[in-house]
């Protein structure tokens, strides 16, 4: 979020800021300023849906929030196994927060595998709600439990709530004409109802959602709603849950406006649509499905009413080829992929560099190499985005920093591509793509003007006085060549991957011309206007932490912790990675130490060292998960003290 809060809002344990008592005979209500909940179960237990619904109601209530979905790469991993565990973590608060939280205060474990896979992240004293029906001898043996953890004392340090979720759900649905297996599928809604009661979440939105989702199966809709209400009522009546909790809306965290919960991929989709409208160009997406980028294809396919055309190609190369063809035809052209797809698209990206046509290449990064970790996050495609093409083929690179920021990053990528006639790489990642946070819906007059002026007629006069169209005659300010729509009379011109002659666009093998064109294309990218880097340094620190992309939340949370503890540290975050902001060298020169945390083995640090000769210190993680704030705070404290 853009607003800043000086309170220590990212500490590991929740803070009790007050206690409110209900009248005698009713349950206590405790007020908290924040809480972190993790839903975990088998990949078929509906944990992502459960977490998403809880998040939606939390957003409608007005809390600030951040989420972390985590699920297997397999479509249906083996049931009851550790590799098959799916989880959804939600951090919500009455103030500005930045991360999904380091450790859950509440773990909902639907089976033994979910408990074992997540228990290591749960701090002592936290609440654990387990579905006792699933703790059979066979299920426990499958994940290595020799004895039941519910009975052997291994959970004595936690606040354990054993709940027979499956049995209670089946009992609640006995009036419906459902098999036991069909009834059991609603146990996630029972759990959602229970947690909604515990944390005073609204219920109307979930019931409306269920009616809509199962509109063609009203009995299933009614069964899920009944299970949801049964979970709520169970919390209200059982003696095991003596306390419920309130987290007030984050009324001071947000600027005035209309907000909605949004994921990074959805924000990117909306940003692309907004960019096409602001440019008054049709939006064309040529894409091939790949995790975690596929949601953009799915979302854009729903918006034909905005002039969006989506093409699901037979492979990655066909997808970008179609997009580049659409760019030649005058569309705002986009292709979406992840790291393996960028490798396949690299030749066509190089062709786009040669043709000097606007094209947005959106890379939702994931763990690699090769197929790697399709559902886990990483920042390891930066060097590929910078240099992953043959020849000298410079491409602008930008990266959003939060899920909501993906909207603005899409607009910025479109501005650069359209203004400078170049492909642009946008580097999001799985953490941003699937995570979500509140987003203020902008007014249309707040959006940038991206209007494009196509070539209309001849732009060059020959020595004999005749007027002709030169496709590579450049704008003196931007060095962009004219964009001529095919079929425009008098503007016929040649395109292709073979080197072009300056101005005329004719094929040229002349050494001097090639040298000139290579240097001109590089100068065009180097000359792109990007904002200066802003530095957050209230106390003239000696240490700067520099980040890019999705590390923004954990870095900022860690910096807040350190400043609360009395440490002096500066922070800056890069959106533009090629070209770098013009003041970056001066900023780096002001500090004795520069620390660069990255979810790779030091790719930005390599670029910084090479360009600015700064002894930047890398702090790296490549485990498929985002940084934890506490982990970063310790590393940064060590850097300050070194």
Coordinates of C-alpha atoms in Angstrom, one line a residue:
X1 CA 0.0 0.0 0.0
X2 CA 1.2 3.5 -0.6
X3 CA 0.3 4.9 2.8
X4 CA 2.9 4.5 5.5
X5 CA 2.4 3.6 9.1
X6 CA 5.1 4.0 11.7
X7 CA 3.8 1.4 14.1
X8 CA 5.7 -2.0 14.3
X9 CA 3.0 -3.6 12.1
X10 CA 5.0 -6.5 10.8
X11 CA 6.1 -8.2 14.1
X12 CA 5.7 -12.0 14.2
X13 CA 3.1 -12.3 16.9
X14 CA -0.3 -10.7 16.8
X15 CA -0.9 -7.7 19.2
X16 CA -3.9 -7.6 21.5
X17 CA -4.9 -3.9 21.5
X18 CA -7.9 -4.2 23.7
X19 CA -10.6 -6.5 25.0
X20 CA -14.3 -6.2 24.7
X21 CA -16.7 -8.2 26.8
X22 CA -20.2 -9.3 25.7
X23 CA -23.0 -9.5 28.2
X24 CA -23.1 -12.4 30.6
X25 CA -24.0 -15.7 29.0
X26 CA -22.4 -14.9 25.7
X27 CA -18.8 -15.5 24.5
X28 CA -16.0 -13.1 24.9
X29 CA -14.8 -11.0 22.0
X30 CA -11.2 -10.0 21.9
X31 CA -9.9 -7.2 19.6
X32 CA -6.7 -7.7 17.7
X33 CA -4.9 -5.3 15.4
X34 CA -3.9 -8.1 13.0
X35 CA -4.0 -11.9 12.4
X36 CA -2.4 -14.4 10.1
X37 CA -4.5 -17.5 9.1
X38 CA -3.4 -20.4 7.0
X39 CA -5.8 -22.9 5.5
X40 CA -4.1 -26.2 4.6
X41 CA -5.4 -29.5 3.2
X42 CA -5.3 -31.9 0.4
X43 CA -5.2 -30.4 -3.1
X44 CA -8.8 -31.6 -3.5
X45 CA -10.1 -30.1 -0.3
X46 CA -10.8 -26.6 -1.8
X47 CA -8.3 -24.7 0.3
X48 CA -7.7 -22.1 -2.4
X49 CA -11.5 -21.5 -2.8
X50 CA -11.8 -21.3 1.0
X51 CA -9.0 -18.8 1.3
X52 CA -10.2 -16.8 -1.6
X53 CA -13.7 -16.5 -0.1
X54 CA -12.4 -15.5 3.4
X55 CA -10.2 -12.9 1.6
X56 CA -13.1 -11.5 -0.3
X57 CA -15.2 -11.0 2.8
X58 CA -12.2 -9.5 4.6
X59 CA -11.7 -7.0 1.8
X60 CA -15.3 -6.0 1.8
X61 CA -15.0 -5.5 5.6
X62 CA -12.3 -2.9 5.0
X63 CA -9.2 -4.6 6.4
X64 CA -5.8 -4.2 4.7
X65 CA -4.7 -7.6 3.6
X66 CA -2.0 -9.7 1.8
X67 CA -2.3 -13.3 0.7
X68 CA 0.0 -16.2 -0.2
X69 CA -1.6 -19.1 -2.1
X70 CA 0.7 -22.2 -2.2
X71 CA -0.3 -25.3 -4.1
X72 CA 1.2 -28.3 -5.9
X73 CA 2.2 -28.2 -9.6
X74 CA 0.3 -31.5 -10.2
X75 CA -3.3 -31.1 -11.3
X76 CA -4.2 -33.7 -8.6
X77 CA -1.3 -34.8 -6.5
X78 CA -1.7 -38.1 -4.5
X79 CA -4.3 -37.6 -1.8
X80 CA -3.1 -37.4 1.7
X81 CA 0.6 -37.0 0.9
X82 CA 3.0 -34.2 1.7
X83 CA 3.5 -33.3 -1.9
X84 CA -0.3 -33.0 -2.3
X85 CA -0.7 -30.3 0.4
X86 CA -2.3 -27.1 -0.7
X87 CA -2.4 -24.0 1.5
X88 CA -3.6 -20.4 1.5
X89 CA -2.3 -17.8 3.9
X90 CA -4.0 -14.6 4.6
X91 CA -2.7 -11.7 6.7
X92 CA -5.2 -9.0 7.5
X93 CA -5.1 -6.0 9.8
X94 CA -6.6 -2.7 10.9
X95 CA -3.6 -0.9 9.6
X96 CA -1.2 -0.8 6.6
X97 CA 0.6 -4.2 6.1
X98 CA 2.9 -5.3 3.4
X99 CA 3.3 -9.1 3.5
X100 CA 1.3 -12.3 4.0
X101 CA 3.0 -12.6 7.3
X102 CA 6.0 -14.7 8.5
X103 CA 4.1 -17.3 10.6
X104 CA 0.4 -18.1 11.0
X105 CA -1.4 -17.4 14.2
X106 CA -4.1 -19.9 13.2
X107 CA -3.6 -23.1 11.2
X108 CA -6.6 -25.0 9.8
X109 CA -5.3 -28.5 9.0
X110 CA -7.7 -30.7 7.1
X111 CA -5.6 -33.9 7.4
X112 CA -2.4 -35.2 8.8
X113 CA -0.4 -34.3 5.8
X114 CA -1.5 -30.6 6.1
X115 CA -0.5 -30.6 9.8
X116 CA 2.9 -32.1 9.2
X117 CA 3.7 -29.9 6.2
X118 CA 2.9 -26.7 8.0
X119 CA 3.5 -27.2 11.7
X120 CA 7.2 -26.1 11.4
X121 CA 5.9 -22.6 10.4
X122 CA 3.5 -22.3 13.4
X123 CA 4.8 -20.5 16.5
X124 CA 4.2 -22.0 19.9
X125 CA 0.9 -20.7 21.4
X126 CA -0.8 -20.4 18.1
X127 CA -4.2 -21.9 17.4
X128 CA -4.5 -25.2 15.4
X129 CA -7.8 -26.4 14.2
X130 CA -7.6 -30.0 12.9
X131 CA -10.2 -32.2 11.2
X132 CA -10.0 -35.2 13.5
X133 CA -12.0 -37.4 11.1
X134 CA -9.0 -37.6 8.8
X135 CA -6.5 -38.7 11.4
X136 CA -6.9 -42.4 10.7
X137 CA -4.1 -44.8 11.2
X138 CA -3.5 -45.2 7.5
X139 CA -3.6 -41.5 6.8
X140 CA -1.1 -40.8 9.6
X141 CA 1.2 -43.6 8.5
X142 CA 1.2 -42.2 5.0
X143 CA 3.0 -39.1 6.2
X144 CA 5.2 -40.8 8.8
X145 CA 3.3 -40.3 12.0
X146 CA 3.9 -43.4 14.2
X147 CA 1.4 -42.2 16.8
X148 CA -1.3 -39.6 16.6
X149 CA 0.0 -36.1 17.1
X150 CA -3.4 -35.2 18.6
X151 CA -2.8 -37.7 21.5
X152 CA 1.0 -38.1 22.0
X153 CA 1.6 -34.6 23.5
X154 CA 3.5 -33.2 20.5
X155 CA 1.0 -30.4 20.2
X156 CA 0.9 -29.4 23.9
X157 CA 2.6 -26.1 23.2
X158 CA -0.3 -25.0 20.9
X159 CA -3.9 -24.1 21.4
X160 CA -5.4 -27.2 19.8
X161 CA -9.0 -27.4 18.6
X162 CA -9.9 -30.9 17.5
X163 CA -13.1 -30.7 15.3
X164 CA -14.7 -33.6 13.4
X165 CA -15.3 -31.4 10.4
X166 CA -16.3 -34.2 8.1
X167 CA -18.7 -35.8 10.5
X168 CA -20.3 -32.5 11.4
X169 CA -20.6 -31.5 7.7
X170 CA -22.3 -34.9 6.8
X171 CA -24.6 -34.5 9.7
X172 CA -25.6 -31.0 8.7
X173 CA -26.4 -32.1 5.2
X174 CA -28.3 -35.3 6.0
X175 CA -31.6 -33.7 4.7
X176 CA -30.1 -33.4 1.2
X177 CA -30.2 -36.2 -1.3
X178 CA -26.4 -36.5 -1.4
X179 CA -24.0 -39.5 -1.0
X180 CA -21.6 -39.3 1.9
X181 CA -18.7 -38.5 -0.5
X182 CA -20.7 -35.7 -2.1
X183 CA -21.5 -34.3 1.4
X184 CA -17.9 -34.5 2.5
X185 CA -16.9 -32.1 -0.3
X186 CA -18.6 -29.3 1.6
X187 CA -16.3 -29.6 4.7
X188 CA -14.3 -26.7 3.4
X189 CA -17.4 -24.5 3.6
X190 CA -18.0 -25.7 7.2
X191 CA -14.5 -24.7 8.0
X192 CA -15.0 -21.3 6.3
X193 CA -18.2 -20.8 8.3
X194 CA -16.3 -21.5 11.6
X195 CA -13.5 -19.1 10.8
X196 CA -15.9 -16.5 9.6
X197 CA -17.6 -16.7 13.0
X198 CA -14.2 -16.6 14.9
X199 CA -13.2 -13.4 13.1
X200 CA -16.6 -11.7 12.6
X201 CA -16.3 -11.9 8.8
X202 CA -19.4 -10.9 6.7
X203 CA -21.3 -13.9 5.3
X204 CA -23.6 -12.4 2.6
X205 CA -21.0 -12.3 -0.1
X206 CA -20.0 -15.9 0.3
X207 CA -23.6 -17.1 0.2
X208 CA -24.2 -15.0 -2.9
X209 CA -21.1 -16.4 -4.5
X210 CA -22.2 -20.0 -3.8
X211 CA -25.6 -19.4 -5.3
X212 CA -23.9 -18.0 -8.4
X213 CA -21.2 -20.6 -8.7
X214 CA -23.7 -23.5 -8.5
X215 CA -26.5 -21.7 -10.2
X216 CA -27.1 -24.8 -12.5
X217 CA -27.0 -27.1 -9.5
X218 CA -29.2 -25.5 -6.9
X219 CA -29.1 -28.5 -4.6
X220 CA -25.3 -28.3 -4.4
X221 CA -25.5 -24.6 -3.8
X222 CA -28.0 -25.1 -1.0
X223 CA -25.8 -27.8 0.5
X224 CA -22.7 -25.6 0.5
X225 CA -24.6 -22.7 2.1
X226 CA -26.0 -25.1 4.7
X227 CA -22.5 -26.4 5.5
X228 CA -21.2 -22.8 5.7
X229 CA -24.0 -21.8 8.1
X230 CA -23.5 -24.9 10.2
X231 CA -19.8 -24.0 10.6
X232 CA -20.8 -20.6 11.8
X233 CA -23.4 -22.0 14.2
X234 CA -20.9 -24.5 15.5
X235 CA -18.5 -21.7 16.5
X236 CA -21.3 -19.9 18.2
X237 CA -22.5 -22.9 20.3
X238 CA -19.5 -25.1 21.0
X239 CA -17.6 -24.8 24.2
X240 CA -14.3 -25.4 22.6
X241 CA -14.2 -21.9 21.1
X242 CA -14.7 -19.6 24.1
X243 CA -13.4 -16.4 22.3
X244 CA -14.0 -14.8 19.0
X245 CA -11.9 -12.0 17.6
X246 CA -12.5 -8.6 15.9
X247 CA -10.1 -6.8 13.6
X248 CA -11.4 -3.4 12.9
X249 CA -11.4 -1.9 9.3
X250 CA -8.1 -0.2 8.3
X251 CA -9.8 3.2 8.1
X252 CA -6.5 5.1 8.2
X253 CA -4.5 2.9 5.9
X254 CA -6.0 3.9 2.6
X255 CA -6.5 7.1 0.7
X256 CA -10.1 8.0 0.0
X257 CA -11.5 6.0 -2.9
X258 CA -13.3 2.9 -4.0
X259 CA -11.4 -0.3 -3.3
X260 CA -11.5 -3.9 -4.3
X261 CA -9.4 -7.0 -3.6
X262 CA -7.2 -7.8 -6.6
X263 CA -4.5 -10.3 -7.5
X264 CA -1.5 -9.4 -9.6
X265 CA -2.6 -11.2 -12.7
X266 CA -6.0 -9.6 -12.6
X267 CA -4.5 -6.2 -12.0
X268 CA -2.2 -6.8 -15.0
X269 CA -5.2 -7.8 -17.2
X270 CA -7.1 -4.6 -16.2
X271 CA -4.0 -2.5 -16.8
X272 CA -3.6 -3.9 -20.3
X273 CA -7.3 -3.1 -21.1
X274 CA -6.9 0.4 -19.6
X275 CA -3.7 0.9 -21.7
X276 CA -5.5 -0.1 -24.9
X277 CA -8.4 2.3 -24.1
X278 CA -6.0 5.2 -23.3
X279 CA -4.1 4.5 -26.6
X280 CA -7.3 4.0 -28.5
X281 CA -5.9 0.8 -29.9
X282 CA -7.4 -2.7 -30.0
X283 CA -5.8 -5.0 -27.6
X284 CA -4.4 -8.3 -29.0
X285 CA -3.1 -11.1 -26.8
X286 CA -1.2 -14.0 -28.5
X287 CA -0.4 -16.5 -25.9
X288 CA 0.1 -20.1 -24.9
X289 CA -1.1 -21.4 -21.5
X290 CA 1.6 -21.7 -18.9
X291 CA 1.7 -21.5 -15.1
X292 CA 1.5 -19.0 -13.5
X293 CA 0.6 -16.7 -16.5
X294 CA -2.5 -18.4 -17.8
X295 CA -4.9 -16.4 -15.7
X296 CA -4.2 -13.3 -17.8
X297 CA -5.3 -15.2 -21.0
X298 CA -8.4 -16.4 -19.2
X299 CA -9.3 -13.0 -17.9
X300 CA -8.7 -11.1 -21.1
X301 CA -10.8 -13.6 -23.1
X302 CA -13.8 -12.3 -21.1
X303 CA -13.5 -8.7 -22.3
X304 CA -14.3 -8.7 -26.0
X305 CA -16.7 -5.8 -25.3
X306 CA -13.5 -3.7 -24.8
X307 CA -12.1 -4.6 -28.2
X308 CA -9.9 -7.3 -26.8
X309 CA -8.9 -10.2 -29.0
X310 CA -7.3 -13.3 -27.5
X311 CA -5.6 -16.1 -29.4
X312 CA -4.6 -19.3 -27.6
X313 CA -1.9 -20.5 -29.9
X314 CA -0.5 -24.0 -30.4
X315 CA 2.8 -23.1 -28.8
X316 CA 4.8 -20.3 -27.4
X317 CA 6.5 -19.3 -30.7
X318 CA 3.1 -19.1 -32.5
X319 CA 1.7 -17.0 -29.7
X320 CA 4.4 -14.3 -29.9
X321 CA 4.4 -14.5 -33.7
X322 CA 0.7 -13.7 -33.9
X323 CA 1.2 -10.9 -31.4
X324 CA 4.0 -9.3 -33.4
X325 CA 1.9 -9.6 -36.5
X326 CA -0.9 -7.7 -34.6
X327 CA 1.6 -5.0 -33.7
X328 CA 2.5 -4.6 -37.3
X329 CA -1.2 -4.2 -38.0
X330 CA -1.7 -1.4 -35.4
X331 CA -2.8 -3.2 -32.3
X332 CA -1.5 -2.9 -28.7
X333 CA 0.1 -6.4 -28.9
X334 CA 0.8 -8.6 -25.9
X335 CA 2.2 -12.0 -25.3
X336 CA 2.2 -13.6 -21.8
X337 CA 4.4 -16.5 -20.6
X338 CA 6.8 -17.7 -17.9
X339 CA 10.5 -18.3 -18.0
X340 CA 10.5 -21.4 -20.2
X341 CA 8.3 -19.6 -22.7
X342 CA 10.6 -16.6 -22.8
X343 CA 13.3 -18.9 -24.0
X344 CA 11.1 -20.1 -26.8
X345 CA 10.0 -16.6 -27.7
X346 CA 13.6 -15.1 -27.7
X347 CA 14.1 -15.2 -31.5
X348 CA 10.8 -13.4 -32.1
X349 CA 11.6 -10.8 -29.4
X350 CA 14.9 -10.2 -31.4
X351 CA 12.8 -9.8 -34.5
X352 CA 10.6 -7.2 -32.7
X353 CA 13.8 -5.4 -31.8
X354 CA 14.9 -5.3 -35.5
X355 CA 11.4 -4.3 -36.7
X356 CA 11.1 -1.7 -33.9
X357 CA 7.5 -2.4 -33.2
X358 CA 5.7 -2.0 -29.9
X359 CA 5.2 -5.4 -28.2
X360 CA 4.6 -6.2 -24.5
X361 CA 6.2 -9.4 -23.3
X362 CA 4.9 -10.3 -19.9
X363 CA 7.0 -12.9 -18.0
X364 CA 5.3 -14.2 -14.8
X365 CA 8.5 -15.7 -13.3
X366 CA 8.6 -19.0 -11.6
X367 CA 11.2 -21.4 -10.2
X368 CA 13.6 -22.8 -12.8
X369 CA 15.5 -24.0 -14.7
X370 CA 13.6 -25.8 -17.4
X371 CA 10.1 -26.8 -16.0
X372 CA 11.5 -26.2 -12.5
X373 CA 8.8 -25.3 -9.9
X374 CA 5.8 -24.2 -11.9
X375 CA 3.7 -23.1 -8.9
X376 CA 6.4 -21.5 -6.9
X377 CA 8.0 -18.1 -7.2
X378 CA 11.4 -16.8 -8.2
X379 CA 13.1 -13.7 -9.6
X380 CA 15.6 -15.5 -11.8
X381 CA 14.7 -14.3 -15.3
X382 CA 16.3 -10.8 -15.0
X383 CA 19.4 -11.6 -16.9
X384 CA 17.4 -13.6 -19.5
X385 CA 15.2 -10.5 -20.0
X386 CA 18.3 -8.3 -20.3
X387 CA 20.5 -10.5 -22.5
X388 CA 18.6 -13.6 -23.6
X389 CA 18.7 -12.9 -27.4
X390 CA 21.3 -13.2 -30.1
X391 CA 23.2 -10.1 -31.2
X392 CA 22.9 -6.7 -29.6
X393 CA 19.1 -6.7 -28.9
X394 CA 18.4 -4.2 -26.1
X395 CA 14.9 -4.3 -24.5
X396 CA 13.4 -2.2 -21.8
X397 CA 12.7 -4.1 -18.6
X398 CA 10.3 -3.1 -15.8
X399 CA 9.0 -4.9 -12.8
X400 CA 5.9 -4.3 -10.5
X401 CA 6.4 -4.4 -6.8
X402 CA 2.9 -5.5 -5.4
X403 CA -0.1 -7.2 -6.8
X404 CA -2.0 -3.9 -7.2
X405 CA 1.1 -2.2 -8.7
X406 CA 0.8 -4.7 -11.6
X407 CA -2.0 -2.4 -13.0
X408 CA 0.3 0.6 -13.1
X409 CA 3.2 -1.4 -14.4
X410 CA 1.1 -2.5 -17.4
X411 CA 0.3 1.1 -18.2
X412 CA 4.0 2.0 -17.9
X413 CA 5.1 -0.9 -20.1
X414 CA 2.6 0.2 -22.8
X415 CA 3.8 3.8 -22.6
X416 CA 7.4 2.8 -23.3
X417 CA 6.5 0.4 -26.0
X418 CA 4.2 2.8 -27.9
X419 CA 6.4 5.9 -27.4
X420 CA 9.7 4.3 -28.3
X421 CA 8.5 1.6 -30.8
X422 CA 10.1 -1.3 -29.0
X423 CA 9.3 -4.6 -27.3
X424 CA 9.2 -4.3 -23.5
X425 CA 9.7 -7.0 -20.9
X426 CA 7.5 -6.9 -17.8
X427 CA 8.7 -9.1 -15.0
X428 CA 6.1 -10.1 -12.5
X429 CA 6.3 -13.4 -10.6
X430 CA 4.2 -16.1 -9.1
X431 CA 4.0 -14.4 -5.7
X432 CA 2.6 -11.3 -7.2
X433 CA 0.4 -13.1 -9.7
X434 CA -1.5 -15.2 -7.2
X435 CA -1.2 -13.0 -4.2
X436 CA -3.8 -10.2 -3.6
X437 CA -4.3 -6.9 -1.8
X438 CA -6.7 -4.0 -1.8
X439 CA -6.5 -1.8 -4.9
X440 CA -8.0 1.7 -5.2
X441 CA -9.9 1.8 -8.5
X442 CA -8.5 4.9 -10.3
X443 CA -10.6 7.5 -12.0
X444 CA -10.2 7.6 -15.8
X445 CA -8.8 11.1 -15.7
X446 CA -5.9 9.8 -13.5
X447 CA -4.8 7.5 -16.3
X448 CA -2.0 8.6 -18.7
X449 CA -2.7 9.7 -22.2
X450 CA -1.2 7.0 -24.5
X451 CA -2.6 8.3 -27.8
X452 CA -0.5 7.1 -30.8
X453 CA 0.1 9.0 -34.0
X454 CA 0.4 6.7 -36.9
X455 CA 2.3 7.7 -40.0
X456 CA -0.1 9.4 -42.4
X457 CA 2.0 10.2 -45.5
X458 CA 5.5 10.7 -46.9
X459 CA 8.1 11.8 -44.4
X460 CA 11.2 12.4 -46.5
X461 CA 12.1 14.4 -49.6
X462 CA 14.6 13.0 -52.1
X463 CA 17.3 15.0 -53.9
X464 CA 15.0 15.2 -56.9
X465 CA 12.2 16.7 -54.9
X466 CA 10.0 13.7 -54.8
X467 CA 8.4 12.8 -51.4
X468 CA 8.7 9.3 -50.1
X469 CA 8.0 7.3 -47.0
X470 CA 11.1 6.2 -45.1
X471 CA 10.2 3.5 -42.4
X472 CA 13.4 4.1 -40.4
X473 CA 13.5 7.8 -40.3
X474 CA 13.5 8.6 -36.6
X475 CA 11.9 11.0 -34.2
X476 CA 14.8 13.2 -33.1
X477 CA 13.7 13.1 -29.4
X478 CA 12.8 9.5 -28.9
X479 CA 14.7 7.9 -31.9
X480 CA 11.5 5.9 -32.6
X481 CA 10.7 5.1 -36.2
X482 CA 7.2 5.8 -37.6
X483 CA 4.4 3.3 -37.2
X484 CA 2.7 2.8 -40.5
X485 CA -0.4 0.7 -40.8
X486 CA -0.3 -1.9 -43.6
X487 CA -2.5 -0.9 -46.5
X488 CA -2.1 2.9 -46.0
X489 CA -1.6 4.3 -49.6
X490 CA 1.9 5.5 -50.2
X491 CA 3.4 4.0 -47.0
X492 CA 4.3 0.6 -48.4
X493 CA 7.6 -0.6 -46.8
X494 CA 9.6 -3.7 -46.2
X495 CA 10.0 -5.4 -42.8
X496 CA 12.0 -8.5 -41.8
X497 CA 14.8 -9.7 -39.6
X498 CA 17.7 -8.9 -41.9
X499 CA 19.5 -5.7 -41.1
X500 CA 17.9 -2.6 -42.5
X501 CA 19.5 0.5 -44.0
X502 CA 19.1 3.6 -41.9
X503 CA 16.2 5.6 -43.1
X504 CA 15.1 3.7 -46.2
X505 CA 14.6 0.3 -44.5
X506 CA 16.2 -1.5 -47.4
X507 CA 18.3 -4.6 -46.7
X508 CA 21.9 -3.6 -46.0
X509 CA 25.0 -5.6 -45.2
X510 CA 27.2 -2.5 -45.1
X511 CA 29.5 -2.7 -42.0
X512 CA 29.2 1.0 -41.2
X513 CA 25.4 0.9 -41.5
X514 CA 25.2 -2.1 -39.1
X515 CA 27.4 -0.4 -36.6
X516 CA 25.2 2.7 -36.8
X517 CA 21.9 0.8 -36.5
X518 CA 23.2 -1.3 -33.5
X519 CA 24.3 1.9 -31.7
X520 CA 21.1 3.7 -32.6
X521 CA 18.9 0.9 -31.2
X522 CA 20.9 0.9 -28.0
X523 CA 20.7 4.7 -27.8
X524 CA 17.0 4.6 -28.1
X525 CA 16.7 2.3 -25.1
X526 CA 19.2 4.3 -23.1
X527 CA 17.3 7.5 -23.8
X528 CA 13.9 6.3 -22.5
X529 CA 12.6 8.7 -20.0
X530 CA 12.0 7.1 -16.6
X531 CA 11.5 8.7 -13.2
X532 CA 14.4 9.2 -10.9
X533 CA 14.8 6.6 -8.1
X534 CA 13.2 7.7 -4.9
X535 CA 15.0 6.9 -1.6
X536 CA 13.4 6.5 1.7
X537 CA 16.1 7.7 4.1
X538 CA 14.7 9.7 7.1
X539 CA 18.0 9.6 9.2
X540 CA 20.8 9.8 6.6
X541 CA 21.8 6.2 7.0
X542 CA 25.0 4.6 5.9
X543 CA 23.4 1.4 4.6
X544 CA 21.0 1.2 1.7
X545 CA 18.8 -1.8 0.9
X546 CA 18.0 -1.9 -2.8
X547 CA 15.3 -4.1 -4.2
X548 CA 13.2 -4.8 -7.3
X549 CA 10.0 -6.6 -8.0
X550 CA 8.1 -8.5 -5.4
X551 CA 10.7 -8.2 -2.7
X552 CA 9.2 -4.7 -1.9
X553 CA 6.8 -6.0 0.7
X554 CA 9.3 -8.1 2.8
X555 CA 12.0 -5.5 2.4
X556 CA 9.8 -2.6 3.6
X557 CA 8.5 -4.7 6.5
X558 CA 12.0 -5.6 7.5
X559 CA 13.1 -1.9 7.3
X560 CA 10.1 -0.9 9.5
X561 CA 11.2 -3.4 12.1
X562 CA 14.7 -2.2 12.1
X563 CA 13.7 1.5 12.4
X564 CA 11.3 0.7 15.2
X565 CA 14.3 -0.9 17.0
X566 CA 16.3 2.3 16.6
X567 CA 18.4 1.3 13.5
X568 CA 19.2 3.7 10.7
X569 CA 18.7 2.2 7.2
X570 CA 17.7 3.6 3.8
X571 CA 15.5 1.9 1.3
X572 CA 15.0 2.2 -2.5
X573 CA 13.1 0.0 -4.9
X574 CA 13.7 -0.2 -8.7
X575 CA 10.8 -0.4 -11.1
X576 CA 12.9 0.3 -14.2
X577 CA 15.7 -2.2 -14.7
X578 CA 16.6 -1.2 -18.2
X579 CA 17.4 1.6 -18.5
X580 CA 18.2 2.3 -14.9
X581 CA 17.0 5.6 -13.4
X582 CA 19.5 8.3 -14.3
X583 CA 20.2 9.2 -10.7
X584 CA 20.9 5.6 -9.6
X585 CA 24.7 6.0 -9.7
X586 CA 24.5 9.1 -7.5
X587 CA 22.2 7.3 -5.1
X588 CA 24.5 4.3 -4.7
X589 CA 27.5 6.6 -4.2
X590 CA 25.9 8.2 -1.1
X591 CA 26.1 5.0 1.0
X592 CA 28.9 3.0 2.5
X593 CA 27.0 -0.3 2.1
X594 CA 24.5 -1.5 -0.4
X595 CA 22.5 -4.7 0.2
X596 CA 20.4 -6.2 -2.5
X597 CA 18.0 -9.0 -1.5
X598 CA 16.8 -11.1 -4.4
X599 CA 15.0 -14.4 -5.0
X600 CA 17.8 -15.5 -7.3
X601 CA 21.6 -15.9 -6.9
X602 CA 22.3 -12.2 -7.3
X603 CA 21.3 -11.1 -10.8
X604 CA 20.5 -7.4 -10.0
X605 CA 23.6 -7.3 -7.9
X606 CA 25.7 -8.5 -10.9
X607 CA 24.3 -5.7 -13.0
X608 CA 24.8 -3.1 -10.4
X609 CA 28.4 -4.1 -9.8
X610 CA 29.2 -4.2 -13.5
X611 CA 27.6 -0.8 -14.3
X612 CA 28.4 1.3 -11.3
X613 CA 31.5 -0.5 -9.8
X614 CA 29.7 -0.7 -6.4
X615 CA 30.6 -3.5 -4.0
X616 CA 26.9 -4.4 -3.6
X617 CA 26.2 -7.3 -1.1
X618 CA 23.8 -9.9 -2.2
X619 CA 21.3 -11.6 0.1
X620 CA 19.7 -14.4 -1.8
X621 CA 16.9 -17.0 -1.5
X622 CA 15.8 -19.6 -4.1
X623 CA 13.4 -21.9 -2.2
X624 CA 10.3 -21.1 -4.2
X625 CA 8.9 -18.9 -1.4
X626 CA 9.0 -15.1 -0.8
X627 CA 11.3 -13.7 1.9
X628 CA 10.1 -13.5 5.4
X629 CA 10.3 -10.1 7.1
X630 CA 12.0 -11.4 10.2
X631 CA 14.6 -13.2 8.1
X632 CA 15.4 -10.1 6.1
X633 CA 15.5 -7.9 9.2
X634 CA 18.2 -10.1 10.7
X635 CA 20.3 -10.1 7.5
X636 CA 20.0 -6.3 7.2
X637 CA 21.0 -5.9 10.9
X638 CA 24.1 -8.0 10.3
X639 CA 24.9 -5.8 7.3
X640 CA 24.6 -2.6 9.3
X641 CA 26.8 -4.0 12.1
X642 CA 29.4 -5.5 9.8

